[in-house]
Amino acid sequence: MTIEKLDIEALLLMEKNIEAESSKGKEAQLVSELFNNLDLDEYVKEEGGIKAEASTKKKKKNKNKKKKNSLQQTDPPSIPVIDLFPSGEFPEGEIQQYKDDHLWRTTSEEKREMERLQKPIYNSLRQAAEVHRQVRKYMRTIMKPGMLMIDIVETLENNVRKLISENGLQAGIAFPTGCSLNNVAAHWTPNSGDKTVLQYDDVMKLDFGTHIDGYIVDSAFTVAFNPMFDPLLEASREATYTGIKEAGIDVRLCDVGAAIQEVMESYEVEINGKVYQVKSIRNLNGHSIGRYQIHAEKSVPNVRGGEQTKMEEGELYAIETFGSTGKGYVRDDLECSHYMKNFDVGHVPLRLPRAKQLLATINKNFSTLAFCRRYLDRIGETKYLMALKNLCDSGIIEPCPPLVDVKGSYISQFEHTILLRPTCKEIISKGDDY
């Protein structure tokens, strides 16, 4: 019989009897050696039995080796996310179960098989989401009043490029980093040479996207250094969580909007001694997301009375809400920085050679993903404004100017990307921060 197969309780009994006869005997020494060979970390003698925890030296070595070889992200981040997960499997987002009539999906073997077939797509989304989480975590540690807005967005975008291992249209930034301030709700990013400085009393919406093979993760949060804006931020954060909770397969989009508005407009915020009710911006929506298409066919309203259209299995959505102290209605204003090729545009004849050349550059570098002037500058384009205007006038390129509420108002935003999987709802972009 080998040492490993000896009964531990019998050994303890032998030790007790032998010690009683002779503490210095050879038998006691033998039993002691047997225990040493078993490499017991801890054993506890109790009435009626023995509790023992044993681990071999070989297992200890494996554990130490695993810890030693695990790669950790640097500060500032510099290691591509794919290197941090050598298995190629990326963290799953937060899971929420469907309600009521769709609870059966959780245990359906047919639905599980459908998910197994979609695993490569899910993994691409999760990789993009992990990049988003790590970049925004770092940005939260460095953003402070007095920074140039252009420095903030370029730092963020350079980190995305590193962590996602930017590779043309296969992996990279999904759209320009929005850093809209105060009464500007969305679609503002500094153009080259902009000298705007982030102030202590600013409310900044940081909205950026990542993608792998055109599978886009769109997520946003609001930064405000002055604590008087905390209720405004909480309003849009909780409204977004409510929208996510209500969303699901066969849920009507109008019902999601009604739930969002109810939560959003239950909040008030006091700013410089004046109390404002927080309003949902009625002409800004969440949206479905397609491959290489940030705004797909369906819109998720932020107020009641929207479309009766239903959400469907397999769809990807950006649930985003905007809370405003102004009118709750935005209009186009300020200098345009965001542009995007029309997803459904066919062949349009162009007369200007420069416009043709610029379009070829856009097709190669961005395809139907949104871009900004800084991105054109970065790839070496110069003197392109006339050609860009020509592409916009022809309907090939769609300008996306900043969206603005009344002057003096403040707007907050929170946004997550959710996936309506066959068995459950996955909040792809969810992190520890929001």
Coordinates of C-alpha atoms in Angstrom, one line a residue:
M1 CA 0.0 0.0 0.0
T2 CA 1.4 3.4 -0.9
I3 CA 1.7 6.3 1.5
E4 CA -1.0 8.3 -0.4
K5 CA -3.5 5.5 0.2
L6 CA -3.0 5.3 3.9
D7 CA -6.0 6.2 6.0
I8 CA -5.3 9.6 7.7
E9 CA -7.5 8.8 10.7
A10 CA -5.7 5.5 11.3
L11 CA -2.3 7.3 11.2
L12 CA -3.5 9.8 13.8
L13 CA -4.6 6.9 16.0
M14 CA -1.3 5.2 15.6
E15 CA 0.6 8.4 16.5
K16 CA -1.5 8.8 19.6
N17 CA -0.9 5.2 20.8
I18 CA 2.8 5.2 20.0
E19 CA 3.4 8.5 21.7
A20 CA 1.8 7.2 24.8
E21 CA 4.2 4.2 24.9
S22 CA 7.4 6.0 23.8
S23 CA 7.7 9.5 22.5
K24 CA 11.2 8.7 21.3
G25 CA 10.3 5.4 19.7
K26 CA 11.1 4.4 16.1
E27 CA 7.4 3.9 15.4
A28 CA 6.6 7.5 16.3
Q29 CA 9.4 8.7 14.1
L30 CA 8.0 6.6 11.2
V31 CA 4.5 8.0 11.6
S32 CA 5.9 11.6 11.7
E33 CA 7.7 10.9 8.4
L34 CA 4.5 9.6 6.9
F35 CA 2.7 12.9 7.7
N36 CA 5.6 14.9 6.3
N37 CA 5.5 13.0 3.0
L38 CA 1.7 13.6 2.7
D39 CA 2.6 17.4 2.8
L40 CA -0.5 18.4 4.8
D41 CA -0.9 22.2 4.9
E42 CA -3.3 21.9 7.8
Y43 CA -5.3 19.3 9.7
V44 CA -7.8 19.8 12.4
K45 CA -8.7 17.0 14.8
E46 CA -12.4 17.1 15.8
E47 CA -14.6 14.7 17.7
G48 CA -16.1 12.2 15.2
G49 CA -13.7 13.0 12.3
I50 CA -10.8 14.8 10.8
K51 CA -10.8 17.8 8.4
A52 CA -7.7 18.0 6.3
E53 CA -6.5 20.3 3.5
A54 CA -3.7 18.8 1.5
S55 CA -1.9 20.2 -1.5
T56 CA 1.1 18.7 -3.2
K57 CA 4.3 20.6 -3.8
K58 CA 3.7 20.1 -7.5
K59 CA 0.4 22.0 -7.3
K60 CA 2.0 24.8 -5.4
K61 CA 4.6 25.2 -8.1
N62 CA 1.9 25.4 -10.8
K63 CA 0.0 28.1 -8.9
N64 CA 3.1 30.2 -8.5
K65 CA 4.0 29.7 -12.1
K66 CA 0.6 30.9 -13.2
K67 CA 0.7 34.0 -11.1
K68 CA 4.2 34.8 -12.3
N69 CA 3.3 34.5 -16.0
S70 CA 0.0 36.5 -15.8
L71 CA 0.3 39.7 -17.8
Q72 CA -1.0 42.9 -16.2
Q73 CA -1.9 46.2 -17.9
T74 CA 0.6 49.0 -17.4
D75 CA -0.2 52.6 -16.3
P76 CA -0.6 54.4 -18.6
P77 CA -2.0 51.4 -20.6
S78 CA 0.3 50.2 -23.4
I79 CA -0.3 46.4 -23.8
P80 CA -2.8 45.4 -26.5
V81 CA -5.9 43.8 -24.9
I82 CA -5.4 40.7 -27.1
D83 CA -2.1 40.1 -25.3
L84 CA -3.8 40.2 -21.9
F85 CA -6.1 37.4 -22.9
P86 CA -3.9 34.9 -24.8
S87 CA -6.8 32.4 -24.9
G88 CA -8.6 34.7 -27.2
E89 CA -11.7 34.7 -24.9
F90 CA -12.7 38.1 -23.6
P91 CA -14.8 39.0 -20.5
E92 CA -18.5 38.7 -20.9
G93 CA -20.6 41.8 -20.1
E94 CA -23.2 42.0 -17.4
I95 CA -26.0 39.5 -18.0
Q96 CA -29.7 40.3 -17.4
Q97 CA -32.4 37.8 -17.8
Y98 CA -35.5 38.5 -20.0
K99 CA -38.8 39.1 -18.3
D100 CA -42.0 37.1 -18.1
D101 CA -42.8 35.3 -21.4
H102 CA -39.2 35.0 -22.4
L103 CA -37.8 33.3 -19.3
W104 CA -37.9 30.0 -21.2
R105 CA -35.0 31.2 -23.3
T106 CA -32.6 30.9 -20.4
T107 CA -32.7 27.1 -20.6
S108 CA -33.6 26.5 -24.2
E109 CA -31.0 24.2 -25.8
E110 CA -31.9 25.4 -29.3
K111 CA -31.2 29.0 -28.2
R112 CA -28.0 28.0 -26.6
E113 CA -26.9 26.4 -29.9
M114 CA -27.7 29.6 -31.7
E115 CA -25.4 31.4 -29.3
R116 CA -22.6 29.0 -29.9
L117 CA -22.8 29.7 -33.6
Q118 CA -22.5 33.4 -32.9
K119 CA -19.6 33.2 -30.5
P120 CA -17.0 34.7 -32.8
I121 CA -19.2 37.9 -33.2
Y122 CA -19.8 38.0 -29.4
N123 CA -16.0 37.7 -28.8
S124 CA -15.3 40.6 -31.2
L125 CA -17.8 42.8 -29.4
R126 CA -16.3 41.8 -26.0
Q127 CA -12.8 42.6 -27.1
A128 CA -13.9 46.1 -28.3
A129 CA -15.7 46.5 -25.0
E130 CA -12.6 45.6 -22.9
V131 CA -10.6 48.2 -24.8
H132 CA -13.3 50.7 -24.0
R133 CA -13.3 49.9 -20.3
Q134 CA -9.5 50.1 -19.9
V135 CA -9.2 53.3 -21.8
R136 CA -12.0 55.1 -20.0
K137 CA -10.6 53.9 -16.7
Y138 CA -7.3 55.5 -17.5
M139 CA -8.8 58.7 -18.8
R140 CA -10.8 59.2 -15.5
T141 CA -7.5 59.3 -13.6
I142 CA -5.9 62.0 -15.8
M143 CA -8.7 64.4 -16.7
K144 CA -8.7 67.6 -14.7
P145 CA -9.6 71.3 -15.2
G146 CA -7.2 73.3 -17.2
M147 CA -6.5 70.6 -19.8
L148 CA -6.9 71.4 -23.5
M149 CA -9.8 69.5 -25.0
I150 CA -7.7 68.5 -27.9
D151 CA -5.2 66.9 -25.6
I152 CA -7.9 64.9 -23.9
V153 CA -9.3 63.4 -27.1
E154 CA -6.0 62.7 -28.7
T155 CA -4.7 61.0 -25.5
L156 CA -7.9 58.9 -25.4
E157 CA -7.7 58.0 -29.1
N158 CA -4.0 57.1 -29.1
N159 CA -4.7 54.7 -26.2
V160 CA -7.5 53.1 -28.1
R161 CA -5.3 52.6 -31.1
K162 CA -2.6 50.9 -28.9
L163 CA -5.0 48.7 -26.9
I164 CA -7.1 47.6 -29.8
S165 CA -4.1 47.0 -32.1
E166 CA -5.4 49.3 -34.8
N167 CA -5.4 47.6 -38.2
G168 CA -7.2 49.5 -40.9
L169 CA -10.9 48.6 -41.1
Q170 CA -10.3 45.4 -39.1
A171 CA -9.8 47.1 -35.7
G172 CA -9.8 50.6 -34.4
I173 CA -11.8 53.7 -33.5
A174 CA -15.5 53.4 -34.4
F175 CA -16.2 57.2 -34.5
P176 CA -14.6 60.5 -33.4
T177 CA -14.4 61.1 -29.6
G178 CA -17.3 63.3 -28.6
C179 CA -16.4 65.6 -25.7
S180 CA -19.4 68.0 -25.9
L181 CA -19.5 70.7 -23.2
N182 CA -22.4 72.0 -21.1
N183 CA -25.4 72.9 -23.4
V184 CA -23.9 70.9 -26.3
A185 CA -25.4 67.4 -26.2
A186 CA -23.4 65.5 -28.9
H187 CA -21.2 65.5 -32.0
W188 CA -18.6 68.0 -30.9
T189 CA -14.9 67.2 -31.0
P190 CA -12.2 69.8 -31.4
N191 CA -10.8 70.4 -34.9
S192 CA -7.1 70.9 -35.3
G193 CA -5.8 74.0 -33.6
D194 CA -8.8 74.4 -31.3
K195 CA -7.8 75.9 -27.9
T196 CA -10.8 75.1 -25.8
V197 CA -9.9 74.4 -22.2
L198 CA -11.8 72.1 -19.8
Q199 CA -13.1 74.2 -16.8
Y200 CA -14.1 73.2 -13.3
D201 CA -17.7 74.1 -13.9
D202 CA -18.0 72.3 -17.2
V203 CA -20.2 69.3 -17.8
M204 CA -18.5 67.1 -20.4
K205 CA -20.0 64.1 -22.2
L206 CA -17.2 61.7 -23.2
D207 CA -18.6 59.5 -26.0
F208 CA -16.3 57.2 -27.9
G209 CA -16.5 54.0 -29.8
T210 CA -14.4 51.0 -30.6
H211 CA -14.8 48.2 -33.1
I212 CA -13.4 44.8 -34.2
D213 CA -14.2 43.8 -37.7
G214 CA -16.9 46.4 -37.8
Y215 CA -18.7 45.2 -34.7
I216 CA -19.1 48.4 -32.8
V217 CA -19.2 49.2 -29.0
D218 CA -20.7 52.6 -28.3
S219 CA -20.6 53.9 -24.7
A220 CA -20.5 57.3 -23.0
F221 CA -20.3 58.9 -19.6
T222 CA -20.4 62.4 -18.2
V223 CA -17.6 64.2 -16.3
A224 CA -18.3 67.0 -13.9
F225 CA -15.8 68.2 -11.3
N226 CA -18.3 70.4 -9.4
P227 CA -20.5 68.2 -7.2
M228 CA -23.5 70.5 -7.7
F229 CA -24.0 68.7 -11.0
D230 CA -24.2 65.2 -9.3
P231 CA -28.0 65.0 -9.5
L232 CA -27.9 65.8 -13.2
L233 CA -25.5 63.0 -13.8
E234 CA -27.5 60.6 -11.7
A235 CA -30.6 61.4 -13.6
S236 CA -29.2 60.3 -17.0
R237 CA -27.3 57.4 -15.5
E238 CA -30.4 55.9 -13.8
A239 CA -32.5 56.6 -16.9
T240 CA -30.0 54.7 -19.0
Y241 CA -30.1 51.8 -16.5
T242 CA -33.9 51.9 -16.7
G243 CA -33.9 51.8 -20.5
I244 CA -31.5 48.8 -20.4
K245 CA -33.8 47.0 -17.9
E246 CA -36.9 47.6 -20.0
A247 CA -35.2 46.6 -23.3
G248 CA -35.7 43.0 -24.6
I249 CA -36.9 40.8 -27.3
D250 CA -40.5 41.8 -28.5
V251 CA -40.4 44.9 -26.3
R252 CA -41.9 48.0 -28.1
L253 CA -39.5 50.9 -28.5
C254 CA -42.1 53.4 -27.3
D255 CA -42.3 51.5 -24.0
V256 CA -38.6 51.8 -23.4
G257 CA -38.8 55.6 -24.1
A258 CA -41.7 56.0 -21.7
A259 CA -39.8 54.3 -18.9
I260 CA -36.7 56.4 -19.6
Q261 CA -38.6 59.7 -19.4
E262 CA -40.4 58.8 -16.2
V263 CA -37.1 58.2 -14.4
M264 CA -35.2 61.1 -16.0
E265 CA -37.9 63.7 -15.2
S266 CA -38.2 62.6 -11.6
Y267 CA -34.9 64.4 -10.9
E268 CA -34.2 68.0 -10.0
V269 CA -30.9 69.8 -9.8
E270 CA -30.0 73.0 -8.0
I271 CA -27.4 75.1 -9.9
N272 CA -26.2 78.3 -8.4
G273 CA -29.3 78.7 -6.2
K274 CA -31.9 77.9 -8.9
V275 CA -33.7 74.6 -9.1
Y276 CA -34.3 72.9 -12.5
Q277 CA -36.3 69.9 -13.4
V278 CA -34.2 67.5 -15.5
K279 CA -35.8 67.0 -18.9
S280 CA -35.3 64.1 -21.4
I281 CA -34.1 65.5 -24.7
R282 CA -37.0 64.5 -27.0
N283 CA -35.2 64.6 -30.3
L284 CA -32.2 62.6 -29.3
N285 CA -32.4 58.8 -29.4
G286 CA -30.7 55.6 -28.7
H287 CA -30.3 53.4 -31.8
S288 CA -29.7 49.9 -33.2
I289 CA -26.1 49.3 -34.4
G290 CA -25.2 47.4 -37.5
R291 CA -21.8 46.2 -38.8
Y292 CA -19.8 49.2 -39.8
Q293 CA -23.0 51.2 -39.2
I294 CA -23.2 53.2 -36.0
H295 CA -26.9 54.3 -36.6
A296 CA -28.8 51.4 -38.0
E297 CA -32.6 51.3 -38.8
K298 CA -34.2 51.5 -35.4
S299 CA -34.3 54.4 -32.9
V300 CA -34.9 54.1 -29.1
P301 CA -36.7 57.2 -27.9
N302 CA -36.0 59.1 -24.7
V303 CA -39.6 60.1 -24.2
R304 CA -43.1 58.5 -24.4
G305 CA -45.1 58.3 -27.6
G306 CA -42.4 56.8 -29.9
E307 CA -42.6 54.0 -32.4
Q308 CA -44.6 50.8 -31.8
T309 CA -41.8 48.8 -33.5
K310 CA -40.5 45.9 -31.5
M311 CA -36.9 44.9 -30.6
E312 CA -35.8 41.6 -32.0
E313 CA -33.6 38.7 -31.2
G314 CA -29.9 39.2 -32.1
E315 CA -30.1 43.0 -32.4
L316 CA -27.4 45.2 -31.0
Y317 CA -28.5 48.5 -29.4
A318 CA -26.9 51.7 -27.9
I319 CA -29.2 52.7 -25.1
E320 CA -28.3 56.4 -24.4
T321 CA -30.1 59.1 -22.5
F322 CA -29.6 62.8 -22.3
G323 CA -30.8 64.9 -19.3
S324 CA -31.1 68.7 -19.8
T325 CA -31.8 71.7 -17.7
G326 CA -32.8 73.6 -20.8
K327 CA -35.8 73.1 -23.2
G328 CA -35.1 69.4 -23.8
Y329 CA -34.7 70.0 -27.5
V330 CA -31.5 70.3 -29.5
R331 CA -30.7 72.0 -32.9
D332 CA -27.7 72.0 -35.2
D333 CA -25.2 74.7 -34.3
L334 CA -21.4 75.5 -34.2
E335 CA -18.7 74.4 -36.5
C336 CA -19.0 70.9 -37.9
S337 CA -16.4 68.3 -37.0
H338 CA -18.1 64.9 -37.5
Y339 CA -18.8 63.4 -40.9
M340 CA -19.9 60.0 -42.1
K341 CA -20.4 58.3 -45.5
N342 CA -24.0 57.6 -46.3
F343 CA -24.5 53.9 -45.7
D344 CA -27.0 53.4 -48.5
V345 CA -25.5 55.7 -51.1
G346 CA -25.0 54.3 -54.6
H347 CA -22.8 55.6 -57.3
V348 CA -22.8 59.4 -57.6
P349 CA -20.8 61.0 -60.4
L350 CA -18.3 63.6 -59.2
R351 CA -16.8 66.3 -61.3
L352 CA -14.1 67.6 -59.0
P353 CA -10.9 65.4 -59.2
R354 CA -10.1 66.5 -55.7
A355 CA -13.4 65.3 -54.4
K356 CA -12.9 61.9 -56.1
Q357 CA -9.5 61.6 -54.5
L358 CA -10.8 62.5 -51.1
L359 CA -13.6 60.0 -51.4
A360 CA -11.1 57.3 -52.2
T361 CA -9.2 58.2 -49.1
I362 CA -12.4 58.0 -47.0
N363 CA -13.4 54.7 -48.5
K364 CA -10.0 53.2 -47.7
N365 CA -9.6 54.5 -44.2
F366 CA -13.1 54.8 -42.8
S367 CA -15.6 53.2 -45.2
T368 CA -19.0 53.9 -43.5
L369 CA -17.5 54.6 -40.1
A370 CA -17.7 58.2 -38.9
F371 CA -14.6 60.4 -39.0
C372 CA -13.6 64.0 -38.2
R373 CA -11.3 66.6 -39.7
R374 CA -8.5 65.6 -37.3
Y375 CA -8.5 62.1 -38.7
L376 CA -8.1 63.5 -42.2
D377 CA -5.2 65.6 -41.0
R378 CA -3.6 62.6 -39.3
I379 CA -3.5 60.6 -42.5
G380 CA -1.9 63.4 -44.4
E381 CA -4.9 65.1 -46.2
T382 CA -4.5 68.9 -46.7
K383 CA -6.6 71.6 -48.3
Y384 CA -9.6 69.3 -48.4
L385 CA -12.5 71.5 -47.1
M386 CA -13.8 72.4 -50.6
A387 CA -13.7 68.7 -51.7
L388 CA -15.4 67.7 -48.4
K389 CA -18.2 70.2 -49.0
N390 CA -18.7 68.9 -52.5
L391 CA -19.1 65.3 -51.1
C392 CA -21.6 66.6 -48.6
D393 CA -23.6 68.5 -51.2
S394 CA -23.7 65.5 -53.4
G395 CA -25.2 63.4 -50.6
I396 CA -22.3 60.9 -50.4
I397 CA -21.0 62.3 -47.1
E398 CA -23.3 63.3 -44.3
P399 CA -22.2 66.1 -42.0
C400 CA -23.1 65.6 -38.3
P401 CA -22.9 69.1 -36.7
P402 CA -23.0 69.6 -32.9
L403 CA -26.4 69.3 -31.3
V404 CA -27.1 72.2 -28.9
D405 CA -29.8 73.1 -26.3
V406 CA -30.4 76.7 -25.2
K407 CA -27.4 78.7 -24.0
G408 CA -26.7 78.5 -20.3
S409 CA -28.2 75.0 -19.9
Y410 CA -26.4 71.8 -18.9
I411 CA -26.7 68.3 -20.4
S412 CA -25.6 65.0 -19.1
Q413 CA -25.4 61.7 -20.9
F414 CA -24.8 58.0 -20.2
E415 CA -24.8 55.2 -22.7
H416 CA -24.2 51.5 -23.0
T417 CA -24.2 48.9 -25.8
I418 CA -26.5 45.9 -25.2
L419 CA -26.9 42.7 -27.1
L420 CA -30.2 40.9 -27.3
R421 CA -28.8 37.3 -27.2
P422 CA -31.2 34.4 -27.8
T423 CA -31.0 33.3 -24.1
C424 CA -30.3 36.6 -22.3
K425 CA -29.5 40.3 -22.5
E426 CA -25.8 41.2 -22.3
I427 CA -24.7 44.7 -21.4
I428 CA -21.5 44.5 -23.5
S429 CA -19.9 47.7 -22.3
K430 CA -20.7 47.5 -18.6
G431 CA -17.8 48.1 -16.3
D432 CA -17.1 48.8 -12.6
D433 CA -17.4 52.5 -13.2
Y434 CA -20.9 52.6 -14.8

